[in-house]
Short mmCIF file of C-alpha atoms in Angstrom, two decimals:
data_model
loop_
_atom_site.label_atom_id
_atom_site.label_comp_id
_atom_site.label_asym_id
_atom_site.label_seq_id
_atom_site.Cartn_x
_atom_site.Cartn_y
_atom_site.Cartn_z
CA ALA A 132 74.97 -39.43 2.73
CA CYS A 133 71.31 -39.19 1.70
CA PHE A 134 70.51 -37.21 4.85
CA ARG A 135 73.39 -34.76 4.18
CA LEU A 136 72.24 -34.36 0.57
CA LEU A 137 68.65 -33.72 1.72
CA CYS A 138 69.83 -31.13 4.27
CA SER A 139 72.08 -29.44 1.70
CA LEU A 140 69.05 -29.02 -0.61
CA LEU A 141 66.38 -28.34 2.01
CA LEU A 142 68.14 -25.73 4.16
CA PRO A 143 68.92 -23.32 1.27
CA ALA A 144 65.34 -23.79 -0.01
CA LEU A 145 63.90 -22.94 3.44
CA PHE A 146 66.26 -19.98 3.78
CA LEU A 147 65.30 -18.69 0.32
CA SER A 148 61.57 -19.17 1.10
CA GLY A 149 61.99 -17.23 4.34
CA ILE A 150 63.77 -14.38 2.55
CA LEU A 151 61.02 -14.26 -0.12
CA CYS A 152 58.28 -14.22 2.57
CA ILE A 153 60.01 -11.34 4.38
CA CYS A 154 60.38 -9.44 1.08
CA LEU A 155 56.67 -10.02 0.31
CA VAL A 156 55.59 -8.79 3.77
CA VAL A 157 57.82 -5.68 3.43
CA LEU A 158 56.44 -5.03 -0.07
CA LEU A 159 52.80 -5.35 1.08
CA TRP A 160 53.48 -3.13 4.10
CA GLY A 161 55.06 -0.54 1.78
CA VAL A 162 52.02 -0.66 -0.52
CA ARG A 163 49.70 -0.19 2.49
CA LEU A 164 51.68 2.86 3.71
CA TRP A 165 51.65 4.34 0.21
CA LEU A 166 47.86 3.86 -0.08
CA GLN A 167 47.35 5.38 3.40
CA ARG A 168 49.39 8.39 2.27
CA LYS A 169 47.13 8.74 -0.79
CA LYS A 170 44.08 8.69 1.48
CA GLN A 171 45.51 11.40 3.78
CA LEU A 172 46.29 13.71 0.86
CA ARG A 173 42.60 13.90 -0.05
CA SER A 174 41.36 17.47 -0.12
CA ALA A 175 39.10 18.88 2.61
CA GLY A 176 35.48 19.91 2.01
CA ARG A 177 33.95 23.38 2.28
CA ASP A 178 33.79 23.19 6.08
CA GLY A 179 37.52 22.44 6.29
CA LYS A 180 36.91 18.80 7.28
CA ARG A 181 37.94 15.91 5.07
CA PRO A 182 34.71 14.12 4.03
CA LEU A 183 34.28 10.46 4.93
CA LEU A 184 34.52 8.48 1.69
CA VAL A 185 32.13 5.50 1.52
CA ALA A 186 32.75 3.36 -1.57
CA PHE A 187 30.39 0.76 -3.02
CA PHE A 188 31.88 -1.94 -5.27
CA HIS A 189 29.18 -2.50 -7.89
CA PRO A 190 30.69 -3.13 -11.37
CA TYR A 191 27.22 -3.41 -12.98
CA CYS A 192 25.50 -0.48 -11.25
CA ASN A 193 23.56 0.47 -14.40
CA ALA A 194 21.94 -2.97 -14.83
CA GLY A 195 18.52 -2.07 -13.39
CA GLY A 196 17.85 -5.21 -11.31
CA GLY A 197 16.99 -5.84 -7.66
CA GLY A 198 20.66 -5.62 -6.63
CA GLU A 199 20.89 -2.14 -8.13
CA ARG A 200 17.77 -1.05 -6.26
CA VAL A 201 19.54 -2.05 -3.03
CA LEU A 202 22.60 0.01 -4.05
CA TRP A 203 20.72 3.24 -4.76
CA CYS A 204 18.50 2.90 -1.68
CA ALA A 205 21.62 2.34 0.45
CA ILE A 206 23.31 5.44 -0.95
CA ARG A 207 20.19 7.59 -0.46
CA THR A 208 19.87 6.27 3.12
CA LEU A 209 23.48 7.24 3.98
CA GLN A 210 23.02 10.67 2.40
CA LYS A 211 19.93 11.26 4.56
CA LYS A 212 21.65 10.19 7.77
CA TYR A 213 25.26 11.44 7.47
CA ARG A 214 26.17 14.96 6.39
CA ASN A 215 29.94 14.61 6.04
CA VAL A 216 29.82 11.55 3.76
CA THR A 217 30.72 11.34 0.09
CA CYS A 218 29.48 8.20 -1.66
CA VAL A 219 31.62 6.61 -4.37
CA VAL A 220 30.55 3.85 -6.79
CA TYR A 221 33.15 1.66 -8.49
CA THR A 222 31.57 0.67 -11.81
CA GLY A 223 32.51 -0.83 -15.14
CA ASP A 224 29.63 0.88 -17.00
CA LYS A 225 31.90 2.98 -19.23
CA ASP A 226 29.19 3.32 -21.89
CA ALA A 227 27.24 5.76 -19.68
CA THR A 228 28.12 8.98 -17.86
CA GLY A 229 27.60 9.41 -14.11
CA GLU A 230 24.62 11.70 -14.80
CA GLU A 231 23.01 9.08 -17.07
CA ILE A 232 23.47 6.35 -14.44
CA VAL A 233 21.84 8.50 -11.72
CA GLU A 234 19.04 9.46 -14.12
CA GLY A 235 18.53 5.75 -14.94
CA ALA A 236 18.21 4.95 -11.22
CA PHE A 237 15.52 7.62 -10.89
CA ARG A 238 13.66 6.46 -14.01
CA ARG A 239 13.73 2.72 -13.13
CA PHE A 240 13.35 2.83 -9.37
CA ASN A 241 11.98 6.29 -8.60
CA ILE A 242 14.99 6.85 -6.28
CA LYS A 243 16.19 10.44 -6.18
CA LEU A 244 19.57 10.95 -4.53
CA ILE A 245 20.03 13.93 -2.18
CA HIS A 246 23.66 14.70 -3.08
CA PRO A 247 25.85 13.94 -6.12
CA VAL A 248 27.69 10.60 -6.25
CA LYS A 249 31.30 10.18 -7.37
CA PHE A 250 31.81 7.44 -9.98
CA VAL A 251 35.11 5.62 -10.45
CA PHE A 252 35.04 3.94 -13.86
CA LEU A 253 36.93 0.64 -14.08
CA GLU A 254 38.62 -0.58 -17.27
CA LYS A 255 38.97 -4.29 -16.41
CA ARG A 256 35.38 -5.37 -15.76
CA PHE A 257 35.79 -8.11 -18.40
CA LEU A 258 37.83 -10.00 -15.76
CA VAL A 259 34.63 -10.81 -13.82
CA GLU A 260 32.59 -11.91 -16.86
CA ALA A 261 31.51 -15.56 -16.56
CA SER A 262 32.01 -16.03 -20.34
CA LEU A 263 35.78 -15.56 -19.84
CA TYR A 264 35.94 -18.73 -17.76
CA PRO A 265 34.13 -21.66 -19.45
CA HIS A 266 35.62 -23.95 -16.78
CA PHE A 267 36.40 -23.20 -13.11
CA THR A 268 34.06 -20.22 -13.45
CA LEU A 269 33.71 -19.52 -9.71
CA LEU A 270 37.47 -19.43 -9.17
CA GLY A 271 38.13 -17.47 -12.36
CA GLN A 272 35.57 -14.76 -11.58
CA SER A 273 36.75 -14.52 -7.96
CA LEU A 274 40.41 -14.08 -8.93
CA GLY A 275 39.33 -11.64 -11.66
CA SER A 276 37.48 -9.60 -9.00
CA VAL A 277 40.76 -9.26 -7.03
CA PHE A 278 42.45 -7.62 -10.04
CA LEU A 279 39.38 -5.43 -10.62
CA GLY A 280 39.37 -4.51 -6.92
CA TRP A 281 43.07 -3.60 -7.12
CA GLU A 282 42.30 -1.23 -10.02
CA ALA A 283 39.50 0.32 -7.92
CA LEU A 284 41.79 0.73 -4.88
CA LEU A 285 44.53 2.40 -6.93
CA LYS A 286 42.05 4.89 -8.37
CA CYS A 287 40.37 5.78 -5.05
CA VAL A 288 41.19 4.77 -1.46
CA PRO A 289 38.01 5.06 0.63
CA ASP A 290 37.53 5.19 4.41
CA ILE A 291 34.67 2.66 4.31
CA TYR A 292 34.32 -0.04 1.66
CA ILE A 293 31.06 -1.91 0.98
CA ASP A 294 30.88 -4.76 -1.52
CA SER A 295 27.26 -4.62 -2.70
CA MET A 296 27.47 -7.21 -5.49
CA GLY A 297 28.95 -10.36 -3.98
CA TYR A 298 32.66 -10.02 -4.78
CA ALA A 299 33.90 -11.23 -1.39
CA PHE A 300 37.49 -11.74 -2.63
CA THR A 301 37.93 -7.95 -2.78
CA ILE A 302 37.27 -7.58 0.98
CA PRO A 303 40.78 -8.53 2.31
CA LEU A 304 42.34 -6.26 -0.33
CA PHE A 305 40.52 -3.16 0.94
CA LYS A 306 40.84 -4.12 4.60
CA TYR A 307 44.53 -5.02 4.80
CA LEU A 308 46.08 -3.00 1.96
CA GLY A 309 43.60 -0.11 1.82
CA GLY A 310 43.24 0.11 5.61
CA CYS A 311 39.47 0.51 5.21
CA ARG A 312 36.60 -0.52 7.45
CA VAL A 313 34.81 -3.10 5.34
CA GLY A 314 31.25 -4.35 4.97
CA CYS A 315 29.22 -6.26 2.42
CA TYR A 316 25.65 -6.91 1.33
CA VAL A 317 25.24 -10.53 0.21
CA HIS A 318 22.43 -11.24 -2.24
CA TYR A 319 23.54 -14.80 -2.92
CA PRO A 320 26.53 -16.77 -1.57
CA THR A 321 29.07 -17.45 -4.35
CA ILE A 322 29.02 -21.07 -3.25
CA SER A 323 26.50 -22.74 -0.95
CA THR A 324 26.11 -26.02 0.90
CA ASP A 325 23.23 -26.78 -1.52
CA MET A 326 25.67 -26.57 -4.46
CA LEU A 327 27.98 -29.01 -2.67
CA SER A 328 25.10 -31.47 -2.12
CA VAL A 329 24.06 -31.24 -5.82
CA VAL A 330 27.58 -32.33 -6.87
CA ARG A 331 27.86 -34.91 -4.06
CA ASN A 332 24.54 -36.53 -5.09
CA GLN A 333 25.49 -36.33 -8.81
CA ASP A 334 22.31 -34.37 -9.68
CA THR A 335 22.12 -32.83 -13.15
CA ARG A 336 21.21 -29.14 -12.87
CA PHE A 337 21.89 -25.97 -14.87
CA ASN A 338 25.22 -25.53 -13.00
CA ASN A 339 26.18 -29.23 -12.95
CA ALA A 340 26.55 -30.64 -16.47
CA ALA A 341 25.46 -34.16 -17.40
CA PHE A 342 29.01 -35.23 -18.40
CA ILE A 343 30.10 -34.52 -14.78
CA THR A 344 27.14 -36.28 -13.12
CA GLY A 345 27.72 -39.28 -15.40
CA SER A 346 31.33 -39.72 -14.24
CA PRO A 347 32.18 -40.60 -10.61
CA LEU A 348 35.77 -39.36 -11.21
CA PHE A 349 34.68 -35.95 -12.54
CA SER A 350 32.11 -35.63 -9.74
CA LYS A 351 34.76 -36.35 -7.07
CA PHE A 352 37.16 -33.87 -8.66
CA LYS A 353 34.47 -31.18 -8.82
CA LEU A 354 33.51 -31.88 -5.19
CA VAL A 355 37.15 -31.41 -4.06
CA TYR A 356 37.31 -28.18 -6.10
CA TYR A 357 34.05 -26.93 -4.52
CA TYR A 358 35.22 -27.76 -0.98
CA PHE A 359 38.53 -25.97 -1.60
CA PHE A 360 36.69 -22.94 -3.00
CA ALA A 361 34.21 -22.94 -0.09
CA PHE A 362 37.14 -22.92 2.38
CA ILE A 363 38.84 -19.94 0.66
CA TYR A 364 35.46 -18.16 0.31
CA GLY A 365 34.94 -18.60 4.05
CA LEU A 366 38.37 -17.10 4.80
CA VAL A 367 37.88 -13.95 2.68
CA GLY A 368 34.31 -13.43 3.88
CA SER A 369 35.35 -13.65 7.53
CA CYS A 370 37.47 -10.51 7.02
CA SER A 371 34.27 -8.39 6.96
CA ASP A 372 33.55 -5.98 9.82
CA VAL A 373 29.84 -5.89 8.90
CA VAL A 374 27.86 -8.49 6.93
CA MET A 375 24.32 -7.89 5.67
CA VAL A 376 22.33 -10.67 3.99
CA ASN A 377 19.06 -10.41 2.09
CA SER A 378 17.18 -13.37 3.59
CA SER A 379 17.14 -16.13 6.21
CA TRP A 380 18.20 -18.63 3.52
CA THR A 381 21.31 -16.57 2.66
CA LEU A 382 21.95 -16.02 6.39
CA ASN A 383 22.09 -19.78 7.08
CA HIS A 384 24.62 -20.35 4.29
CA ILE A 385 26.81 -17.35 5.16
CA LEU A 386 26.87 -18.31 8.86
CA SER A 387 28.02 -21.84 7.99
CA LEU A 388 30.68 -20.63 5.52
CA TRP A 389 31.98 -17.35 7.02
CA ARG A 390 31.32 -18.01 10.74
CA VAL A 391 31.01 -14.31 11.68
CA GLY A 392 27.61 -14.42 13.37
CA ALA A 393 28.36 -11.51 15.72
CA CYS A 394 28.52 -9.00 12.84
CA THR A 395 25.94 -10.61 10.49
CA SER A 396 22.34 -9.47 10.16
CA VAL A 397 19.37 -9.86 7.80
CA VAL A 398 18.50 -6.69 5.87
CA TYR A 399 15.59 -7.41 3.52
CA PRO A 400 16.01 -5.75 0.10
CA PRO A 401 13.80 -2.70 -0.50
CA CYS A 402 10.90 -3.72 -2.74
CA ASP A 403 8.79 -1.07 -4.45
CA VAL A 404 5.68 -2.36 -2.68
CA GLN A 405 3.85 0.97 -2.60
CA THR A 406 3.54 1.07 -6.41
CA PHE A 407 1.72 -2.28 -6.33
CA LEU A 408 -0.29 -1.51 -3.18
CA ASP A 409 -1.90 1.32 -5.18
CA ILE A 410 -3.74 -1.32 -7.25
CA PRO A 411 -7.32 -1.45 -5.84
CA LEU A 412 -8.21 -4.68 -4.05
CA GLU A 413 -11.79 -5.91 -4.37
CA VAL A 414 -13.81 -9.12 -4.63
CA GLU A 415 -13.37 -10.64 -8.11
CA LYS A 416 -16.26 -10.06 -10.49
CA SER A 417 -17.68 -13.09 -12.28
CA THR A 418 -15.52 -13.64 -15.35
CA SER A 419 -15.22 -16.07 -18.24
CA GLU A 420 -11.42 -16.21 -17.90
CA TYR A 421 -8.94 -16.45 -15.04
CA SER A 422 -5.24 -15.72 -15.46
CA ILE A 423 -2.14 -17.12 -13.76
CA VAL A 424 0.86 -14.78 -14.03
CA SER A 425 4.56 -15.56 -13.68
CA VAL A 426 7.07 -12.68 -13.45
CA SER A 427 10.77 -13.56 -13.80
CA GLN A 428 13.64 -13.33 -16.28
CA PHE A 429 13.88 -16.20 -18.76
CA ARG A 430 16.90 -17.74 -17.03
CA PRO A 431 17.39 -21.51 -16.57
CA GLU A 432 17.19 -21.46 -12.76
CA LYS A 433 13.70 -19.88 -12.88
CA ASP A 434 12.36 -23.25 -14.13
CA HIS A 435 9.63 -22.08 -16.54
CA PRO A 436 9.17 -25.66 -17.89
CA LEU A 437 7.81 -26.66 -14.46
CA GLN A 438 5.19 -23.89 -14.71
CA ILE A 439 4.07 -25.02 -18.17
CA ARG A 440 3.92 -28.72 -17.23
CA ALA A 441 1.96 -27.99 -14.03
CA PHE A 442 -0.43 -25.73 -15.98
CA ALA A 443 -0.94 -28.45 -18.65
CA LYS A 444 -1.70 -30.96 -15.88
CA LEU A 445 -4.21 -28.52 -14.34
CA LEU A 446 -6.01 -28.10 -17.69
CA LYS A 447 -6.01 -31.85 -18.31
CA GLU A 448 -7.60 -32.54 -14.93
CA LYS A 449 -10.32 -29.90 -15.40
CA ARG A 450 -13.67 -31.24 -16.49
CA VAL A 451 -14.32 -30.74 -20.22
CA GLY A 452 -16.39 -27.63 -20.88
CA GLN A 453 -15.90 -26.29 -17.37
CA GLU A 454 -15.97 -22.51 -17.12
CA PRO A 455 -14.18 -20.20 -16.70
CA SER A 456 -11.23 -20.81 -19.02
CA LEU A 457 -7.64 -20.42 -17.75
CA LYS A 458 -4.64 -18.57 -19.21
CA LEU A 459 -0.97 -18.76 -18.13
CA ILE A 460 0.87 -15.48 -18.79
CA LEU A 461 4.68 -15.69 -18.66
CA ILE A 462 6.13 -12.21 -18.21
CA GLY A 463 9.89 -11.75 -18.23
CA GLY A 464 12.99 -10.12 -19.59
CA CYS A 465 15.24 -11.52 -22.31
CA ARG A 466 18.84 -10.34 -21.80
CA ASN A 467 20.47 -12.02 -24.79
CA GLN A 468 20.21 -14.59 -27.57
CA GLN A 469 20.41 -17.53 -25.13
CA ASP A 470 17.32 -16.22 -23.31
CA GLU A 471 15.48 -15.86 -26.64
CA GLU A 472 16.39 -19.45 -27.57
CA ARG A 473 15.10 -20.54 -24.15
CA VAL A 474 11.74 -18.84 -24.87
CA ASN A 475 11.53 -20.66 -28.23
CA LYS A 476 12.11 -23.99 -26.45
CA LEU A 477 9.34 -23.12 -23.96
CA LYS A 478 6.98 -22.40 -26.87
CA CYS A 479 7.88 -25.82 -28.35
CA LEU A 480 7.08 -27.42 -24.97
CA CYS A 481 3.67 -25.69 -25.01
CA GLU A 482 2.94 -27.17 -28.46
CA GLU A 483 4.13 -30.60 -27.32
CA LEU A 484 1.75 -30.48 -24.32
CA GLY A 485 -1.10 -29.01 -26.39
CA VAL A 486 -1.42 -25.76 -24.40
CA SER A 487 -0.08 -23.23 -26.95
CA ASP A 488 -3.42 -21.42 -27.16
CA ASP A 489 -3.59 -21.04 -23.38
CA VAL A 490 -0.02 -19.81 -22.67
CA ILE A 491 0.87 -16.19 -23.47
CA PHE A 492 4.47 -14.91 -23.54
CA ARG A 493 5.01 -11.21 -22.74
CA ILE A 494 8.69 -10.27 -23.11
CA ASN A 495 10.40 -7.02 -22.02
CA ILE A 496 7.06 -5.26 -21.46
CA PRO A 497 6.62 -1.74 -19.99
CA PHE A 498 6.00 -1.44 -16.26
CA GLU A 499 2.41 -0.20 -16.69
CA GLU A 500 1.50 -3.33 -18.67
CA LEU A 501 3.10 -5.50 -15.95
CA LYS A 502 0.93 -3.76 -13.34
CA ARG A 503 -2.19 -4.34 -15.44
CA HIS A 504 -1.49 -8.09 -15.80
CA LEU A 505 -0.87 -8.41 -12.06
CA ALA A 506 -4.03 -6.44 -11.24
CA GLU A 507 -6.12 -8.82 -13.40
CA ALA A 508 -4.45 -12.10 -12.32
CA THR A 509 -5.85 -14.54 -9.78
CA ILE A 510 -2.63 -16.48 -9.10
CA GLY A 511 0.99 -15.28 -9.04
CA LEU A 512 3.34 -18.16 -9.92
CA HIS A 513 7.01 -18.70 -8.91
CA THR A 514 8.98 -21.94 -9.42
CA MET A 515 12.69 -21.27 -8.76
CA TRP A 516 14.32 -23.76 -6.37
CA ASN A 517 16.21 -22.02 -3.54
CA GLU A 518 15.46 -18.46 -4.67
CA HIS A 519 17.66 -16.47 -2.27
CA PHE A 520 14.95 -13.85 -1.67
CA GLY A 521 12.23 -13.33 -4.30
CA ILE A 522 11.40 -9.69 -5.07
CA GLY A 523 8.94 -10.90 -7.75
CA VAL A 524 7.08 -12.92 -5.09
CA VAL A 525 6.74 -9.81 -2.89
CA GLU A 526 5.49 -7.77 -5.87
CA CYS A 527 2.85 -10.38 -6.74
CA MET A 528 1.60 -10.36 -3.14
CA ALA A 529 1.55 -6.54 -3.00
CA ALA A 530 -0.35 -6.42 -6.31
CA GLY A 531 -3.10 -8.64 -4.88
CA THR A 532 -2.55 -12.02 -6.54
CA VAL A 533 -2.76 -15.27 -4.56
CA ILE A 534 0.89 -16.31 -4.57
CA LEU A 535 2.01 -19.89 -5.27
CA ALA A 536 5.79 -20.08 -4.79
CA HIS A 537 8.47 -22.75 -4.50
CA ASN A 538 8.72 -24.41 -1.10
CA SER A 539 12.38 -23.45 -0.57
CA GLY A 540 14.74 -20.48 -0.06
CA GLY A 541 13.47 -16.97 0.67
CA PRO A 542 9.80 -17.55 -0.26
CA LYS A 543 9.55 -20.43 2.24
CA LEU A 544 11.55 -18.87 5.10
CA ASP A 545 10.74 -15.15 4.84
CA ILE A 546 7.97 -14.19 2.45
CA VAL A 547 5.09 -16.68 2.12
CA VAL A 548 4.78 -17.14 5.88
CA PRO A 549 1.69 -16.62 8.08
CA HIS A 550 1.03 -12.99 9.03
CA GLU A 551 -0.61 -12.59 12.46
CA GLY A 552 -1.51 -16.29 12.23
CA ARG A 553 -3.27 -15.97 8.87
CA VAL A 554 -2.45 -17.54 5.48
CA THR A 555 -0.63 -15.22 3.01
CA GLY A 556 -0.15 -17.65 0.12
CA PHE A 557 0.82 -21.19 -0.87
CA LEU A 558 3.97 -23.24 -1.55
CA ALA A 559 4.63 -26.26 -3.77
CA GLU A 560 7.61 -28.30 -4.99
CA ASP A 561 6.78 -30.41 -8.03
CA GLU A 562 4.45 -30.63 -11.03
CA ASP A 563 1.71 -32.47 -9.12
CA GLY A 564 1.95 -30.14 -6.12
CA TYR A 565 1.66 -27.01 -8.29
CA ALA A 566 -1.29 -28.39 -10.30
CA GLU A 567 -3.17 -29.52 -7.16
CA THR A 568 -2.56 -26.20 -5.33
CA MET A 569 -3.70 -24.13 -8.33
CA ALA A 570 -6.86 -26.25 -8.52
CA TYR A 571 -7.42 -25.69 -4.79
CA ILE A 572 -6.97 -21.89 -5.10
CA PHE A 573 -9.54 -21.78 -7.92
CA SER A 574 -11.94 -23.90 -5.84
CA LEU A 575 -12.01 -21.27 -3.06
CA SER A 576 -14.78 -18.69 -2.96
CA PRO A 577 -13.87 -15.17 -4.22
CA GLU A 578 -14.39 -13.92 -0.63
CA LYS A 579 -11.88 -16.46 0.76
CA ARG A 580 -9.35 -15.54 -1.93
CA LEU A 581 -9.82 -11.86 -1.07
CA GLU A 582 -9.06 -12.61 2.57
CA ILE A 583 -5.76 -14.31 1.60
CA ARG A 584 -4.86 -11.43 -0.73
CA GLU A 585 -5.51 -8.88 2.05
CA ASN A 586 -3.36 -10.86 4.52
CA ALA A 587 -0.54 -11.00 1.95
CA ARG A 588 -0.74 -7.25 1.36
CA ARG A 589 -0.52 -6.49 5.07
CA SER A 590 2.53 -8.73 5.39
CA VAL A 591 4.67 -7.09 2.66
CA HIS A 592 5.20 -3.85 4.59
CA ARG A 593 8.23 -5.67 6.07
CA PHE A 594 9.89 -5.30 2.68
CA SER A 595 9.28 -1.57 2.15
CA ASP A 596 11.94 1.10 1.49
CA GLN A 597 11.46 2.50 5.00
CA HIS A 598 12.05 -0.85 6.67
CA PHE A 599 15.21 -1.31 4.57
CA GLU A 600 16.51 2.13 5.60
CA ASP A 601 16.02 1.42 9.30
CA THR A 602 17.70 -2.02 9.27
CA PHE A 603 20.50 -0.92 6.90
CA LEU A 604 21.49 2.03 9.13
CA LEU A 605 21.44 -0.19 12.22
CA SER A 606 23.72 -2.73 10.52
CA VAL A 607 26.32 -0.30 9.09
CA GLU A 608 26.54 1.83 12.28
CA PRO A 609 29.76 0.04 13.49
CA LEU A 610 31.55 1.17 10.31
CA PHE A 611 30.97 4.84 11.19
CA LYS A 612 32.18 4.69 14.81
#
């Protein structure tokens, strides 16, 4: 009787599920045909041929950071190479016109586009804002990006789709519903094996709150959530026809998560090295003051407290009255009130450690002042753990400082590596390591420091605009066949 009852309930449920699945497949197929029809109805160009539409998904294209430099360089590169290509940018920057965005790219990055760009302005960018999801942020933003991607697809169906901002969940949408050839440029994996290990080991970090690390139950739950998300992230990422990553560190994570090694390649981001290489390089003159410069936004992951503590340790271990004196100059951008509060806390830390007079904060300064500080500095300092690439590290090396970066991520694997067998800079991990290495750099003769600075300068040509253009074109070639 129980078996008959179970069958009488189960069979209709299976039948209904089957019918619903068939209806869903038919609906999705219908949507795909309708979108293909929209694509075919696009008007032809002056030569009678329908231009190839290449769309970049970059909701914050007017932000002015390293990711945006990649976007505009990529567009300029395609315009140079392919005549019958129209570039489209999906953006949520509704507070600016297309002309203002292009003008901003020229003003910030000195990148002048060859042809006009078509902008598709999106209304629902708020769906990918982290502030909308105080909990389950990764999942919330990823699902939000699907809805934002759907809005983009409805407004413009491209031939080639490139996600240039890390919204991997939009890739299947454009590939299977839009019928596009799809590629992506990954600056930072949405989730990484390092993030999983942080939760597994119950480490307290900026993205793993103390109330979670303090509870084995919460930690286990978060670990299950992270593993589930990593699995889904791997599925959507593996839909890509072409994958470009910005460093060896990112490559290792993407290969382990997406498993599409055959179509994955490293394309270093284009750094404006030439601007910094213009700074003259010469043996330091005898001076009464040496400066250590740090260039990075005042964000928690940049770990400015480590810089201040290491600097305080360095001063403490110097012999009293020893010349020359040392200054730590922290240069960075403040995006919002939280960043400003962070700077105030750093100033309190300086007072606590008794180094307030020796630490200078320079916030949101003009580019020319940044260049001047770098030209005068002896050491360039970087302390972020697992920085995915490190444009600031490249800029410090190009400007002629002796770089001291964190022994992890992009700086360790790609940037601060020997060039033609010669030292290009130094790496450290903790307060003691940074203090000792800074003391060692200052103990070197000016001639020896000059040799390291020259080696570093020679090595950064790998990160130039020209090198980016060559590797980018090689990587995206399969999308144009």
